[in-house]
XYZ file of N, CA and C in Angstrom:
177
model
N 22.278 -13.676 39.250
C 23.612 -14.237 39.161
C 24.559 -13.384 40.005
N 25.399 -14.054 40.785
C 26.345 -13.347 41.640
C 27.692 -13.224 40.942
N 28.283 -12.043 41.017
C 29.570 -11.805 40.379
C 30.618 -11.576 41.466
N 31.763 -12.247 41.325
C 32.853 -12.087 42.285
C 33.900 -11.165 41.697
N 34.302 -10.169 42.479
C 35.318 -9.219 42.038
C 36.372 -9.151 43.132
N 37.438 -9.939 42.991
C 38.503 -9.983 43.995
C 39.844 -9.726 43.329
N 40.731 -9.068 44.066
C 42.072 -8.789 43.562
C 43.073 -9.053 44.674
N 44.221 -9.632 44.294
C 45.322 -9.837 45.227
C 46.398 -8.800 44.932
N 46.997 -8.264 45.991
C 48.087 -7.300 45.861
C 49.245 -7.736 46.741
N 50.445 -7.538 46.270
C 51.641 -7.742 47.079
C 52.318 -6.379 47.201
N 52.453 -5.890 48.430
C 53.028 -4.570 48.682
C 54.372 -4.758 49.376
N 55.436 -4.261 48.760
C 56.772 -4.320 49.348
C 57.163 -2.911 49.770
N 57.600 -2.784 51.024
C 57.954 -1.485 51.582
C 59.407 -1.499 52.017
N 60.145 -0.466 51.634
C 61.530 -0.285 52.084
C 61.642 1.119 52.661
N 62.022 1.200 53.944
C 62.130 2.486 54.633
C 63.529 2.607 55.209
N 64.139 3.765 55.047
C 65.461 4.033 55.602
C 65.282 4.718 56.953
N 65.760 4.061 58.025
C 65.686 4.606 59.379
C 67.104 4.782 59.894
N 67.638 5.963 59.777
C 69.022 6.196 60.184
C 69.967 5.408 59.296
N 70.756 4.513 59.908
C 71.709 3.681 59.170
C 71.132 2.322 58.780
N 69.870 2.078 59.041
C 69.274 0.767 58.792
C 68.133 0.867 57.792
N 67.949 -0.199 57.047
C 66.809 -0.320 56.142
C 65.782 -1.228 56.798
N 64.545 -0.847 56.717
C 63.450 -1.657 57.225
C 62.634 -2.109 56.022
N 62.469 -3.419 55.870
C 61.725 -3.957 54.726
C 60.573 -4.822 55.220
N 59.452 -4.716 54.553
C 58.324 -5.586 54.859
C 57.579 -5.899 53.568
N 56.850 -6.996 53.615
C 56.067 -7.425 52.461
C 54.698 -7.846 52.975
N 53.653 -7.316 52.364
C 52.289 -7.592 52.791
C 51.487 -8.081 51.591
N 50.676 -9.110 51.810
C 49.782 -9.625 50.773
C 48.355 -9.268 51.186
N 47.656 -8.573 50.293
C 46.302 -8.099 50.566
C 45.308 -8.745 49.612
N 44.094 -8.930 50.090
C 42.983 -9.380 49.256
C 41.927 -8.288 49.285
N 41.583 -7.792 48.111
C 40.522 -6.783 47.997
C 39.310 -7.448 47.378
N 38.216 -7.452 48.115
C 36.968 -8.020 47.621
C 36.037 -6.862 47.315
N 35.712 -6.735 46.043
C 34.921 -5.589 45.593
C 33.511 -5.609 46.136
N 32.997 -4.416 46.357
C 31.613 -4.275 46.773
C 30.681 -4.443 45.588
N 29.419 -4.486 45.877
C 28.409 -4.629 44.831
C 28.139 -3.257 44.209
N 28.453 -3.080 42.911
C 28.241 -1.764 42.284
C 26.781 -1.331 42.290
N 25.843 -2.286 42.322
C 24.419 -1.944 42.342
C 23.997 -1.383 43.696
N 24.686 -1.811 44.754
C 24.346 -1.354 46.104
C 25.258 -0.229 46.575
N 26.249 0.105 45.765
C 27.238 1.132 46.091
C 27.943 0.836 47.415
N 28.197 -0.429 47.678
C 28.912 -0.795 48.907
C 30.410 -0.712 48.667
N 31.157 -0.431 49.720
C 32.607 -0.281 49.585
C 33.291 -1.646 49.599
N 34.516 -1.661 49.091
C 35.291 -2.896 49.019
C 35.847 -3.249 50.395
N 36.052 -4.539 50.624
C 36.631 -5.036 51.871
C 38.082 -5.428 51.584
N 39.020 -4.965 52.422
C 40.435 -5.288 52.261
C 40.875 -6.122 53.457
N 41.498 -7.281 53.179
C 41.965 -8.193 54.216
C 43.458 -8.428 54.050
N 44.210 -8.387 55.160
C 45.635 -8.712 55.130
C 45.768 -10.226 55.256
N 46.344 -10.867 54.237
C 46.500 -12.317 54.235
C 47.831 -12.761 54.823
N 48.868 -11.962 54.605
C 50.201 -12.344 55.069
C 51.040 -11.088 55.241
N 51.905 -11.104 56.254
C 52.823 -9.982 56.467
C 54.162 -10.558 56.906
N 55.240 -10.138 56.226
C 56.588 -10.621 56.538
C 57.532 -9.440 56.677
N 58.532 -9.617 57.552
C 59.600 -8.634 57.700
C 60.885 -9.292 57.241
N 61.611 -8.642 56.358
C 62.835 -9.200 55.789
C 64.021 -8.780 56.642
N 64.583 -9.731 57.409
C 65.711 -9.408 58.282
C 66.991 -9.180 57.492
N 67.068 -9.658 56.261
C 68.257 -9.441 55.441
C 68.393 -7.976 55.053
N 67.336 -7.231 55.145
C 67.355 -5.826 54.765
C 67.828 -4.937 55.918
N 68.014 -5.479 57.103
C 68.391 -4.690 58.269
C 69.891 -4.475 58.396
N 70.648 -4.730 57.345
C 72.090 -4.530 57.404
C 72.439 -3.042 57.383
N 73.604 -2.703 57.913
C 74.048 -1.311 57.940
C 74.404 -0.864 56.527
N 73.929 0.310 56.150
C 74.221 0.875 54.827
C 75.585 1.551 54.879
N 76.454 1.239 53.959
C 77.802 1.837 53.916
C 77.905 2.768 52.736
């Protein structure tokens, strides 16, 4: 019997670069390896977005 072990992650990043904020959002899929074979998990980027509303000047 085959067992599927997959997880979805949403990663939101906010970085301050001088007077500007840089924001991005990434959706990842982690497909687990087979524990019996000790294989490593595979990570795939499904979607990546940059939020332009976050690029405003910080006052």
